Coordinates of C-alpha atoms in Angstrom, one line a residue:
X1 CA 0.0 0.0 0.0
X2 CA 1.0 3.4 -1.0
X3 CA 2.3 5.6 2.2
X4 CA 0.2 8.6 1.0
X5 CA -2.7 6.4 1.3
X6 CA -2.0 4.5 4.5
X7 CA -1.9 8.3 5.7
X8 CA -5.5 9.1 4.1
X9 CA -7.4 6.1 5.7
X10 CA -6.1 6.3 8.9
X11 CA -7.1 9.9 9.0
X12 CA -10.3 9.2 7.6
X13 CA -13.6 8.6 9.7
X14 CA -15.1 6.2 7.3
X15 CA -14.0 2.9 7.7
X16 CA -11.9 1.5 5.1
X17 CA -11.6 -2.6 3.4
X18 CA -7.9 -3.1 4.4
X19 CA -6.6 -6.5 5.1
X20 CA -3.6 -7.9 6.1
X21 CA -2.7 -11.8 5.3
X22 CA -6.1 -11.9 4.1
X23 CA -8.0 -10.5 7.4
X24 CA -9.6 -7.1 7.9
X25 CA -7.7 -4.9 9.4
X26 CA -8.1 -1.1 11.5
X27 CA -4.7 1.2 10.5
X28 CA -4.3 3.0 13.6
X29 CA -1.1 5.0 12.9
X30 CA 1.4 5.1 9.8
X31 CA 5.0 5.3 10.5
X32 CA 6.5 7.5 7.8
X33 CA 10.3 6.8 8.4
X34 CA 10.0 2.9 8.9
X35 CA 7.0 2.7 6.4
X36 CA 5.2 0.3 8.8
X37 CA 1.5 0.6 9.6
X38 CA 0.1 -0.1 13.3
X39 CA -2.6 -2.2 12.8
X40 CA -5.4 -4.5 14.2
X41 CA -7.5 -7.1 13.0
X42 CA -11.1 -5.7 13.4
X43 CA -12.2 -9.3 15.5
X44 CA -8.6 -8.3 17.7
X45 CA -8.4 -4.6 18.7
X46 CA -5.6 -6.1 21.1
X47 CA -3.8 -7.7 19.2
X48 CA -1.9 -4.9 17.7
X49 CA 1.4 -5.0 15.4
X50 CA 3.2 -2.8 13.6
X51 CA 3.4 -4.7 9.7
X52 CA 5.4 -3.1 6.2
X53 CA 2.9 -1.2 4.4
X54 CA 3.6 -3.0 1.0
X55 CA 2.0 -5.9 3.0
X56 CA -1.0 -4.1 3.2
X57 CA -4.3 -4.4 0.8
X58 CA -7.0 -1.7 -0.1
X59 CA -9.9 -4.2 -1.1

């Protein structure tokens, strides 16, 4: 996934279709210098992990 866009959904209100190995996933903040995403599965809120953003999807 593009940084710039990382940036715009987890900005955003609306909830986007991002998944991550195939599960949907909430960004919660995007990491510009490591280009990592913080991230949860939407069935996990605490089960957090910071991921690469190429290894996210925008369904």
């Amino acid at each position: 996934m593009d940084i710039y866009r990382a940036q715009e959904i987890a900005a955003s209100p609306v909830m986007a279709n991002v998944t991550y190995n195939g599960q949907q996933v909430y960004i919660q903040h995007v990491d510009e210098e490591t280009e990592t995403a913080r991230i949860f599965p939407l069935d996990q809120p605490q089960a957090e992990q910071s991921v690469p953003l190429r290894s996210l999807t925008e369904q």
